[in-house]
């Protein structure tokens, strides 16, 4: 196994948590008793949350899932439940109190699994640009939607995204398949904590009908829309999303 790069991406302290062939890169920044756990999307890494992390109040914990960002490739790409179990093992090993888990895109699937499989570890959930739309669960269909979204994104976001996808390595197709194969709609009804579903108003990957169904499926779910954003919701301009997340947390 290669030695992971522990260079800070958010200006915090970075550690590696290893279990079996899987390595989770964890960066902590900020302070306070409230812990916010950031889980990135497909092909991304914790670096995309640099602006969001600065805008959130509390201790921010951002991860690179195995095979993404600076985390080495595992023997096989992890499933969404396996990602959630690995994060839970890290939280347990560090004695971290219950977290607000904020998952973007594929990270929302991991966040949902964490909340259901390890409810003692989760205080609240934020599902930003939740995938995968049950009405379009095909690799080609999802790919076309991502391309449509990319066409309207700030070039700086595109460059960052391309860099992270290249870092995701040769197994990206298998990782896409693991994402598309997951059935988050079977998980949502079992989330027992307050949950905010965030959608960018211009997001073609997560249509309004789908995100409304996600919020409706969660017993304590609520839906909010960020004007002018696409699928990148919290990456291009993190301010509105951070404000909405803080408002949500203040009310629970």
mmCIF file of C-alpha atoms in Angstrom:
data_model
loop_
_atom_site.group_PDB
_atom_site.id
_atom_site.type_symbol
_atom_site.label_atom_id
_atom_site.label_comp_id
_atom_site.label_asym_id
_atom_site.label_seq_id
_atom_site.Cartn_x
_atom_site.Cartn_y
_atom_site.Cartn_z
ATOM 1 C CA UNK A 1 0.000 0.000 0.000
ATOM 2 C CA UNK A 2 1.345 3.430 -0.938
ATOM 3 C CA UNK A 3 1.990 6.052 1.710
ATOM 4 C CA UNK A 4 -0.862 8.571 1.627
ATOM 5 C CA UNK A 5 -0.269 12.284 1.169
ATOM 6 C CA UNK A 6 -1.181 13.984 4.455
ATOM 7 C CA UNK A 7 -0.815 17.558 3.176
ATOM 8 C CA UNK A 8 -3.666 19.719 4.555
ATOM 9 C CA UNK A 9 -6.287 20.757 2.018
ATOM 10 C CA UNK A 10 -8.391 22.827 4.418
ATOM 11 C CA UNK A 11 -5.676 24.178 6.687
ATOM 12 C CA UNK A 12 -6.325 21.622 9.437
ATOM 13 C CA UNK A 13 -4.637 18.552 10.890
ATOM 14 C CA UNK A 14 -4.604 15.431 8.706
ATOM 15 C CA UNK A 15 -4.487 11.773 9.706
ATOM 16 C CA UNK A 16 -4.924 8.424 7.984
ATOM 17 C CA UNK A 17 -7.275 5.778 9.362
ATOM 18 C CA UNK A 18 -6.581 2.269 8.049
ATOM 19 C CA UNK A 19 -8.833 -0.756 8.263
ATOM 20 C CA UNK A 20 -7.918 -3.766 6.144
ATOM 21 C CA UNK A 21 -6.984 -2.548 2.656
ATOM 22 C CA UNK A 22 -8.994 0.657 3.049
ATOM 23 C CA UNK A 23 -7.514 4.004 4.034
ATOM 24 C CA UNK A 24 -9.613 6.990 5.045
ATOM 25 C CA UNK A 25 -7.885 10.375 5.007
ATOM 26 C CA UNK A 26 -9.328 12.656 7.679
ATOM 27 C CA UNK A 27 -8.776 16.392 8.104
ATOM 28 C CA UNK A 28 -10.011 18.329 11.145
ATOM 29 C CA UNK A 29 -10.328 22.082 11.279
ATOM 30 C CA UNK A 30 -12.267 24.644 13.275
ATOM 31 C CA UNK A 31 -13.359 24.258 16.887
ATOM 32 C CA UNK A 32 -16.411 23.777 19.049
ATOM 33 C CA UNK A 33 -18.578 20.995 20.393
ATOM 34 C CA UNK A 34 -20.664 20.711 17.211
ATOM 35 C CA UNK A 35 -18.982 18.356 14.746
ATOM 36 C CA UNK A 36 -19.785 18.561 11.043
ATOM 37 C CA UNK A 37 -18.604 15.666 8.879
ATOM 38 C CA UNK A 38 -18.150 16.427 5.160
ATOM 39 C CA UNK A 39 -18.363 13.559 2.650
ATOM 40 C CA UNK A 40 -17.474 14.308 -0.973
ATOM 41 C CA UNK A 41 -19.042 13.084 -4.180
ATOM 42 C CA UNK A 42 -17.908 10.692 -6.908
ATOM 43 C CA UNK A 43 -14.455 11.445 -8.253
ATOM 44 C CA UNK A 44 -13.956 14.244 -5.747
ATOM 45 C CA UNK A 45 -12.047 14.657 -2.476
ATOM 46 C CA UNK A 46 -12.149 16.783 0.655
ATOM 47 C CA UNK A 47 -10.385 19.689 -1.087
ATOM 48 C CA UNK A 48 -13.633 20.705 -2.822
ATOM 49 C CA UNK A 49 -15.019 21.692 0.590
ATOM 50 C CA UNK A 50 -12.363 24.327 1.335
ATOM 51 C CA UNK A 51 -14.766 27.267 1.148
ATOM 52 C CA UNK A 52 -17.642 25.476 2.863
ATOM 53 C CA UNK A 53 -15.428 24.419 5.769
ATOM 54 C CA UNK A 54 -14.426 28.040 6.378
ATOM 55 C CA UNK A 55 -18.065 29.122 6.518
ATOM 56 C CA UNK A 56 -19.379 26.496 8.938
ATOM 57 C CA UNK A 57 -19.436 26.996 12.698
ATOM 58 C CA UNK A 58 -17.950 24.190 14.772
ATOM 59 C CA UNK A 59 -15.401 21.439 14.299
ATOM 60 C CA UNK A 60 -15.274 20.350 10.669
ATOM 61 C CA UNK A 61 -14.148 16.833 9.792
ATOM 62 C CA UNK A 62 -13.616 16.266 6.056
ATOM 63 C CA UNK A 63 -12.652 12.915 4.571
ATOM 64 C CA UNK A 64 -11.137 11.434 1.440
ATOM 65 C CA UNK A 65 -12.904 8.114 0.922
ATOM 66 C CA UNK A 66 -10.714 5.141 -0.110
ATOM 67 C CA UNK A 67 -9.535 5.565 -3.690
ATOM 68 C CA UNK A 68 -10.467 9.260 -3.846
ATOM 69 C CA UNK A 69 -8.509 12.431 -3.201
ATOM 70 C CA UNK A 70 -5.280 11.547 -1.386
ATOM 71 C CA UNK A 71 -6.541 8.166 -0.133
ATOM 72 C CA UNK A 72 -4.854 5.108 -1.687
ATOM 73 C CA UNK A 73 -6.847 2.631 -3.737
ATOM 74 C CA UNK A 74 -8.349 -0.241 -1.732
ATOM 75 C CA UNK A 75 -8.179 -3.771 -3.129
ATOM 76 C CA UNK A 76 -11.720 -3.289 -4.471
ATOM 77 C CA UNK A 77 -13.913 -0.175 -4.634
ATOM 78 C CA UNK A 78 -16.102 0.068 -1.540
ATOM 79 C CA UNK A 79 -19.883 -0.032 -1.578
ATOM 80 C CA UNK A 80 -21.843 2.793 0.033
ATOM 81 C CA UNK A 81 -22.503 0.760 3.210
ATOM 82 C CA UNK A 82 -18.803 -0.139 3.415
ATOM 83 C CA UNK A 83 -17.820 3.526 3.156
ATOM 84 C CA UNK A 84 -20.277 4.301 5.967
ATOM 85 C CA UNK A 85 -18.927 1.506 8.165
ATOM 86 C CA UNK A 86 -15.349 2.716 7.672
ATOM 87 C CA UNK A 87 -16.292 6.276 8.678
ATOM 88 C CA UNK A 88 -18.177 4.957 11.719
ATOM 89 C CA UNK A 89 -15.130 2.932 12.769
ATOM 90 C CA UNK A 90 -13.007 6.069 12.599
ATOM 91 C CA UNK A 91 -15.528 8.103 14.614
ATOM 92 C CA UNK A 92 -15.621 5.364 17.254
ATOM 93 C CA UNK A 93 -11.821 5.123 17.420
ATOM 94 C CA UNK A 94 -11.502 8.866 18.071
ATOM 95 C CA UNK A 95 -14.422 9.133 20.489
ATOM 96 C CA UNK A 96 -16.083 11.733 18.272
ATOM 97 C CA UNK A 97 -19.534 12.778 19.539
ATOM 98 C CA UNK A 98 -22.566 12.415 17.253
ATOM 99 C CA UNK A 99 -21.982 14.378 14.065
ATOM 100 C CA UNK A 100 -23.985 16.300 11.517
ATOM 101 C CA UNK A 101 -23.031 14.410 8.373
ATOM 102 C CA UNK A 102 -23.100 16.509 5.205
ATOM 103 C CA UNK A 103 -22.878 14.439 2.048
ATOM 104 C CA UNK A 104 -22.657 15.828 -1.479
ATOM 105 C CA UNK A 105 -23.833 13.777 -4.487
ATOM 106 C CA UNK A 106 -22.447 10.240 -3.969
ATOM 107 C CA UNK A 107 -21.478 11.403 -0.488
ATOM 108 C CA UNK A 108 -25.178 11.801 0.282
ATOM 109 C CA UNK A 109 -25.590 8.058 -0.251
ATOM 110 C CA UNK A 110 -22.779 7.390 2.212
ATOM 111 C CA UNK A 111 -24.306 9.898 4.659
ATOM 112 C CA UNK A 112 -27.694 8.170 4.500
ATOM 113 C CA UNK A 113 -26.104 4.780 5.132
ATOM 114 C CA UNK A 114 -24.114 6.169 8.068
ATOM 115 C CA UNK A 115 -27.267 7.570 9.664
ATOM 116 C CA UNK A 116 -29.154 4.277 9.299
ATOM 117 C CA UNK A 117 -26.366 1.790 10.023
ATOM 118 C CA UNK A 118 -24.803 3.776 12.884
ATOM 119 C CA UNK A 119 -27.535 6.005 14.355
ATOM 120 C CA UNK A 120 -25.562 6.553 17.557
ATOM 121 C CA UNK A 121 -22.920 8.350 15.504
ATOM 122 C CA UNK A 122 -25.236 10.822 13.766
ATOM 123 C CA UNK A 123 -27.088 13.849 15.159
ATOM 124 C CA UNK A 124 -28.434 15.251 11.875
ATOM 125 C CA UNK A 125 -28.032 14.778 8.131
ATOM 126 C CA UNK A 126 -27.636 17.094 5.146
ATOM 127 C CA UNK A 127 -28.115 15.483 1.726
ATOM 128 C CA UNK A 128 -26.813 17.906 -0.898
ATOM 129 C CA UNK A 129 -27.617 17.083 -4.542
ATOM 130 C CA UNK A 130 -28.638 13.536 -3.537
ATOM 131 C CA UNK A 131 -27.987 10.764 -6.024
ATOM 132 C CA UNK A 132 -28.946 8.474 -7.673
ATOM 133 C CA UNK A 133 -32.313 9.486 -9.165
ATOM 134 C CA UNK A 134 -34.324 6.258 -9.092
ATOM 135 C CA UNK A 135 -35.918 7.219 -12.402
ATOM 136 C CA UNK A 136 -32.577 7.444 -14.204
ATOM 137 C CA UNK A 137 -30.424 4.718 -12.697
ATOM 138 C CA UNK A 138 -28.226 4.070 -15.724
ATOM 139 C CA UNK A 139 -24.566 4.971 -16.123
ATOM 140 C CA UNK A 140 -25.071 6.601 -19.551
ATOM 141 C CA UNK A 141 -28.096 8.610 -18.392
ATOM 142 C CA UNK A 142 -26.265 9.875 -15.335
ATOM 143 C CA UNK A 143 -23.208 10.703 -17.436
ATOM 144 C CA UNK A 144 -25.250 12.846 -19.816
ATOM 145 C CA UNK A 145 -26.801 14.717 -16.909
ATOM 146 C CA UNK A 146 -23.363 15.408 -15.410
ATOM 147 C CA UNK A 147 -22.138 16.726 -18.767
ATOM 148 C CA UNK A 148 -25.184 18.998 -18.986
ATOM 149 C CA UNK A 149 -24.430 20.308 -15.508
ATOM 150 C CA UNK A 150 -20.718 20.765 -16.229
ATOM 151 C CA UNK A 151 -21.459 22.989 -19.216
ATOM 152 C CA UNK A 152 -22.801 25.705 -16.889
ATOM 153 C CA UNK A 153 -20.194 25.484 -14.125
ATOM 154 C CA UNK A 154 -17.538 28.043 -13.319
ATOM 155 C CA UNK A 155 -14.315 26.967 -15.158
ATOM 156 C CA UNK A 156 -12.478 26.907 -11.832
ATOM 157 C CA UNK A 157 -14.858 24.220 -10.594
ATOM 158 C CA UNK A 158 -14.370 22.236 -13.806
ATOM 159 C CA UNK A 159 -10.570 22.350 -13.443
ATOM 160 C CA UNK A 160 -10.768 21.259 -9.817
ATOM 161 C CA UNK A 161 -13.185 18.469 -10.712
ATOM 162 C CA UNK A 162 -11.020 17.173 -13.562
ATOM 163 C CA UNK A 163 -8.002 17.119 -11.253
ATOM 164 C CA UNK A 164 -9.904 15.127 -8.632
ATOM 165 C CA UNK A 165 -11.293 12.683 -11.218
ATOM 166 C CA UNK A 166 -7.765 12.011 -12.457
ATOM 167 C CA UNK A 167 -6.714 11.341 -8.871
ATOM 168 C CA UNK A 168 -9.611 8.886 -8.514
ATOM 169 C CA UNK A 169 -7.526 6.457 -10.501
ATOM 170 C CA UNK A 170 -8.055 3.676 -13.031
ATOM 171 C CA UNK A 171 -11.033 2.157 -11.212
ATOM 172 C CA UNK A 172 -13.362 5.136 -11.697
ATOM 173 C CA UNK A 173 -15.777 3.105 -13.870
ATOM 174 C CA UNK A 174 -16.140 0.480 -11.140
ATOM 175 C CA UNK A 175 -16.717 3.270 -8.623
ATOM 176 C CA UNK A 176 -19.432 4.744 -10.840
ATOM 177 C CA UNK A 177 -21.102 1.345 -11.060
ATOM 178 C CA UNK A 178 -21.012 0.965 -7.264
ATOM 179 C CA UNK A 179 -22.687 4.358 -6.951
ATOM 180 C CA UNK A 180 -25.401 3.662 -9.520
ATOM 181 C CA UNK A 181 -26.087 0.189 -8.116
ATOM 182 C CA UNK A 182 -26.900 1.588 -4.659
ATOM 183 C CA UNK A 183 -30.590 2.028 -3.792
ATOM 184 C CA UNK A 184 -30.745 5.083 -1.486
ATOM 185 C CA UNK A 185 -34.550 5.248 -1.746
ATOM 186 C CA UNK A 186 -34.621 2.067 0.354
ATOM 187 C CA UNK A 187 -32.509 3.783 3.017
ATOM 188 C CA UNK A 188 -34.227 7.171 3.319
ATOM 189 C CA UNK A 189 -37.355 6.014 5.197
ATOM 190 C CA UNK A 190 -35.117 4.597 7.951
ATOM 191 C CA UNK A 191 -33.269 7.851 8.700
ATOM 192 C CA UNK A 192 -34.470 8.786 12.179
ATOM 193 C CA UNK A 193 -32.781 12.175 12.674
ATOM 194 C CA UNK A 194 -33.574 15.644 11.278
ATOM 195 C CA UNK A 195 -32.500 15.785 7.637
ATOM 196 C CA UNK A 196 -32.067 18.668 5.217
ATOM 197 C CA UNK A 197 -32.211 17.899 1.490
ATOM 198 C CA UNK A 198 -30.445 20.589 -0.560
ATOM 199 C CA UNK A 199 -30.874 21.060 -4.296
ATOM 200 C CA UNK A 200 -29.372 23.608 -6.660
ATOM 201 C CA UNK A 201 -32.193 25.182 -8.671
ATOM 202 C CA UNK A 202 -30.345 24.440 -11.933
ATOM 203 C CA UNK A 203 -29.273 20.878 -11.114
ATOM 204 C CA UNK A 204 -30.091 18.484 -13.997
ATOM 205 C CA UNK A 205 -28.662 15.493 -12.108
ATOM 206 C CA UNK A 206 -31.161 15.808 -9.246
ATOM 207 C CA UNK A 207 -34.529 16.878 -10.721
ATOM 208 C CA UNK A 208 -37.127 18.567 -8.472
ATOM 209 C CA UNK A 209 -39.441 15.550 -8.482
ATOM 210 C CA UNK A 210 -36.615 13.311 -7.264
ATOM 211 C CA UNK A 211 -35.379 15.598 -4.493
ATOM 212 C CA UNK A 212 -38.950 16.183 -3.290
ATOM 213 C CA UNK A 213 -39.447 12.416 -3.102
ATOM 214 C CA UNK A 214 -36.219 12.112 -1.094
ATOM 215 C CA UNK A 215 -37.356 14.696 1.465
ATOM 216 C CA UNK A 216 -40.848 13.187 1.658
ATOM 217 C CA UNK A 217 -39.437 9.697 2.277
ATOM 218 C CA UNK A 218 -37.491 10.814 5.362
ATOM 219 C CA UNK A 219 -39.651 11.103 8.505
ATOM 220 C CA UNK A 220 -37.967 14.358 9.597
ATOM 221 C CA UNK A 221 -36.940 15.516 6.131
ATOM 222 C CA UNK A 222 -37.172 19.015 4.714
ATOM 223 C CA UNK A 223 -36.272 20.351 1.282
ATOM 224 C CA UNK A 224 -34.468 23.581 0.430
ATOM 225 C CA UNK A 225 -33.347 24.934 -2.933
ATOM 226 C CA UNK A 226 -30.250 27.054 -3.563
ATOM 227 C CA UNK A 227 -30.988 29.538 -6.379
ATOM 228 C CA UNK A 228 -28.659 29.652 -9.351
ATOM 229 C CA UNK A 229 -26.622 26.553 -8.487
ATOM 230 C CA UNK A 230 -26.261 23.321 -10.398
ATOM 231 C CA UNK A 231 -25.159 19.948 -9.103
ATOM 232 C CA UNK A 232 -22.075 21.453 -7.488
ATOM 233 C CA UNK A 233 -24.353 23.173 -4.914
ATOM 234 C CA UNK A 234 -21.759 23.651 -2.131
ATOM 235 C CA UNK A 235 -18.629 23.908 -4.273
ATOM 236 C CA UNK A 236 -18.985 26.840 -6.682
ATOM 237 C CA UNK A 237 -20.334 29.298 -4.108
ATOM 238 C CA UNK A 238 -20.554 27.774 -0.650
ATOM 239 C CA UNK A 239 -22.050 30.820 1.062
ATOM 240 C CA UNK A 240 -25.783 30.224 0.441
ATOM 241 C CA UNK A 241 -25.513 26.520 1.218
ATOM 242 C CA UNK A 242 -23.547 27.189 4.414
ATOM 243 C CA UNK A 243 -26.132 29.740 5.541
ATOM 244 C CA UNK A 244 -28.972 27.294 4.904
ATOM 245 C CA UNK A 245 -27.175 24.504 6.747
ATOM 246 C CA UNK A 246 -26.535 26.761 9.752
ATOM 247 C CA UNK A 247 -30.195 27.804 9.753
ATOM 248 C CA UNK A 248 -31.261 24.164 9.685
ATOM 249 C CA UNK A 249 -28.956 23.225 12.563
ATOM 250 C CA UNK A 250 -30.106 26.171 14.677
ATOM 251 C CA UNK A 251 -33.651 24.816 14.499
ATOM 252 C CA UNK A 252 -33.007 21.279 15.764
#
